[in-house]
Amino acid sequence: MQMIKTLLIGIIVGMCNVIPGVSGGTMVVVFNLYDQFVNAISFNIKKLKKNWKFVVPLLGGMALGVLIFSKLITILYTKFPVQTNYFFFGLILGSIPLLWKCMTKHKEGEKLSVRRIVSIIICAAAGFAFLLWFSSLEKSVDRSAVISVLPEIKATLLLRIFFAGILGAVAMIVPGISGSLLMLIMGVYPIVIACIPSLFNPDLFLHSLILLLPNGIGVLIGLLGGAKLISWVMKVAEAQAYSVIFGLILASAVTIFPGFSGINGVAAGIGCVLCALLGAAMAFFSTKFAPSEEKKEA
């Protein structure tokens, strides 16, 4: 049952990674799997084997989410951008209580020192400011960029797609940072998105596969290497790491909030509120069914 739940969460994370500006890492935090995720993914083969019941369904779900919903989620975001943003806004808000608990937790009987409180505030402010700056890059990027003809296969292009996959995957791990937006800035995102549906076209299958393989390999390397680094940071400075994540998540809520200008009529307003409440409820209550610390595999 837990593997099925992890698979479904992976699909949602994969769907989010398709949308430039929406962070898949944020969704991992939302569903209270972030620390388990960064601790389970590594270049250590023994560790991967030990955590396969978590790693396989999550990564498999992410791949399915990207493959199956790449077109659908883009259409939903194009046709219903306000409602979709309100849903993601709700997901982010629902995760804040959990993050606050992770950020401020301490041993029983231990008091939060002034030094620790100051470090938490500074780290949270740094995360908040960084994401606002990163989001400002989005204004100069055409998020609707598409291509109708797949580009010619060249070694330089394959190399760029490979490195974009690595950087995009590392960005996906960091909550609040959109890996797809980073790939869009690097000019790779339109190619990848065009190749995915082309896999189902017999005439374009091989061409699309050759273009996608470097990206897939790069993403795998980025996930393993990036998670290893973040896992180390979590061990040496857990409170400060969660403080940065808290700041990134708060800034995500600010940047994704669609406002009220796109709401036309009372019915549309009610629909947006319901979408936000649904997202918040999913995020909040999903943490209640998360495995306890004793059951989590290191």
PDB file of N, CA and C in Angstrom, residues 100-121 239-240 243:
ATOM      1  N   TRP A 100       7.559  24.072   9.426  1.00  0.00           N
ATOM      2  CA  TRP A 100       7.809  24.816  10.662  1.00  0.00           C
ATOM      3  C   TRP A 100       8.248  23.862  11.781  1.00  0.00           C
ATOM      4  N   LYS A 101       7.594  22.718  11.840  1.00  0.00           N
ATOM      5  CA  LYS A 101       7.929  21.715  12.859  1.00  0.00           C
ATOM      6  C   LYS A 101       9.338  21.183  12.639  1.00  0.00           C
ATOM      7  N   CYS A 102       9.692  20.894  11.382  1.00  0.00           N
ATOM      8  CA  CYS A 102      11.030  20.384  11.068  1.00  0.00           C
ATOM      9  C   CYS A 102      12.106  21.424  11.357  1.00  0.00           C
ATOM     10  N   MET A 103      11.774  22.685  11.090  1.00  0.00           N
ATOM     11  CA  MET A 103      12.741  23.767  11.244  1.00  0.00           C
ATOM     12  C   MET A 103      13.031  24.082  12.706  1.00  0.00           C
ATOM     13  N   THR A 104      12.044  23.942  13.552  1.00  0.00           N
ATOM     14  CA  THR A 104      12.181  24.358  14.952  1.00  0.00           C
ATOM     15  C   THR A 104      12.299  23.190  15.926  1.00  0.00           C
ATOM     16  N   LYS A 105      12.322  21.956  15.413  1.00  0.00           N
ATOM     17  CA  LYS A 105      12.355  20.815  16.334  1.00  0.00           C
ATOM     18  C   LYS A 105      13.690  20.754  17.076  1.00  0.00           C
ATOM     19  N   HIS A 106      13.639  20.314  18.323  1.00  0.00           N
ATOM     20  CA  HIS A 106      14.826  20.175  19.137  1.00  0.00           C
ATOM     21  C   HIS A 106      14.589  19.070  20.160  1.00  0.00           C
ATOM     22  N   LYS A 107      15.655  18.657  20.805  1.00  0.00           N
ATOM     23  CA  LYS A 107      15.546  17.561  21.764  1.00  0.00           C
ATOM     24  C   LYS A 107      14.675  17.966  22.943  1.00  0.00           C
ATOM     25  N   GLU A 108      14.014  16.964  23.507  1.00  0.00           N
ATOM     26  CA  GLU A 108      13.117  17.217  24.636  1.00  0.00           C
ATOM     27  C   GLU A 108      13.893  17.822  25.808  1.00  0.00           C
ATOM     28  N   GLY A 109      13.365  18.921  26.344  1.00  0.00           N
ATOM     29  CA  GLY A 109      14.014  19.611  27.448  1.00  0.00           C
ATOM     30  C   GLY A 109      15.022  20.644  27.013  1.00  0.00           C
ATOM     31  N   GLU A 110      15.387  20.638  25.716  1.00  0.00           N
ATOM     32  CA  GLU A 110      16.357  21.591  25.188  1.00  0.00           C
ATOM     33  C   GLU A 110      15.640  22.854  24.725  1.00  0.00           C
ATOM     34  N   LYS A 111      16.230  23.996  25.004  1.00  0.00           N
ATOM     35  CA  LYS A 111      15.652  25.269  24.589  1.00  0.00           C
ATOM     36  C   LYS A 111      16.368  25.785  23.345  1.00  0.00           C
ATOM     37  N   LEU A 112      15.600  26.500  22.525  1.00  0.00           N
ATOM     38  CA  LEU A 112      16.193  27.099  21.335  1.00  0.00           C
ATOM     39  C   LEU A 112      17.077  28.267  21.765  1.00  0.00           C
ATOM     40  N   SER A 113      18.361  28.193  21.439  1.00  0.00           N
ATOM     41  CA  SER A 113      19.283  29.270  21.803  1.00  0.00           C
ATOM     42  C   SER A 113      19.092  30.458  20.872  1.00  0.00           C
ATOM     43  N   VAL A 114      19.513  31.622  21.343  1.00  0.00           N
ATOM     44  CA  VAL A 114      19.413  32.844  20.527  1.00  0.00           C
ATOM     45  C   VAL A 114      20.216  32.678  19.242  1.00  0.00           C
ATOM     46  N   ARG A 115      21.379  32.061  19.367  1.00  0.00           N
ATOM     47  CA  ARG A 115      22.235  31.848  18.189  1.00  0.00           C
ATOM     48  C   ARG A 115      21.528  30.997  17.141  1.00  0.00           C
ATOM     49  N   ARG A 116      20.845  29.943  17.602  1.00  0.00           N
ATOM     50  CA  ARG A 116      20.153  29.067  16.660  1.00  0.00           C
ATOM     51  C   ARG A 116      18.966  29.781  16.021  1.00  0.00           C
ATOM     52  N   ILE A 117      18.245  30.555  16.820  1.00  0.00           N
ATOM     53  CA  ILE A 117      17.094  31.308  16.279  1.00  0.00           C
ATOM     54  C   ILE A 117      17.549  32.281  15.212  1.00  0.00           C
ATOM     55  N   VAL A 118      18.659  32.988  15.481  1.00  0.00           N
ATOM     56  CA  VAL A 118      19.192  33.956  14.509  1.00  0.00           C
ATOM     57  C   VAL A 118      19.607  33.245  13.221  1.00  0.00           C
ATOM     58  N   SER A 119      20.269  32.090  13.357  1.00  0.00           N
ATOM     59  CA  SER A 119      20.710  31.349  12.168  1.00  0.00           C
ATOM     60  C   SER A 119      19.511  30.863  11.353  1.00  0.00           C
ATOM     61  N   ILE A 120      18.442  30.454  12.043  1.00  0.00           N
ATOM     62  CA  ILE A 120      17.230  30.003  11.368  1.00  0.00           C
ATOM     63  C   ILE A 120      16.599  31.146  10.576  1.00  0.00           C
ATOM     64  N   ILE A 121      16.534  32.331  11.203  1.00  0.00           N
ATOM     65  CA  ILE A 121      15.943  33.499  10.544  1.00  0.00           C
ATOM     66  C   ILE A 121      16.765  33.906   9.327  1.00  0.00           C
ATOM     67  N   ALA A 239      18.606  21.951  10.973  1.00  0.00           N
ATOM     68  CA  ALA A 239      17.699  23.077  11.238  1.00  0.00           C
ATOM     69  C   ALA A 239      17.893  24.189  10.222  1.00  0.00           C
ATOM     70  N   GLN A 240      19.161  24.493   9.918  1.00  0.00           N
ATOM     71  CA  GLN A 240      19.445  25.556   8.954  1.00  0.00           C
ATOM     72  C   GLN A 240      19.009  25.162   7.542  1.00  0.00           C
ATOM     73  N   SER A 243      15.436  25.556   7.328  1.00  0.00           N
ATOM     74  CA  SER A 243      15.118  26.983   7.347  1.00  0.00           C
ATOM     75  C   SER A 243      15.201  27.567   5.935  1.00  0.00           C
TER      76      SER A 243
END
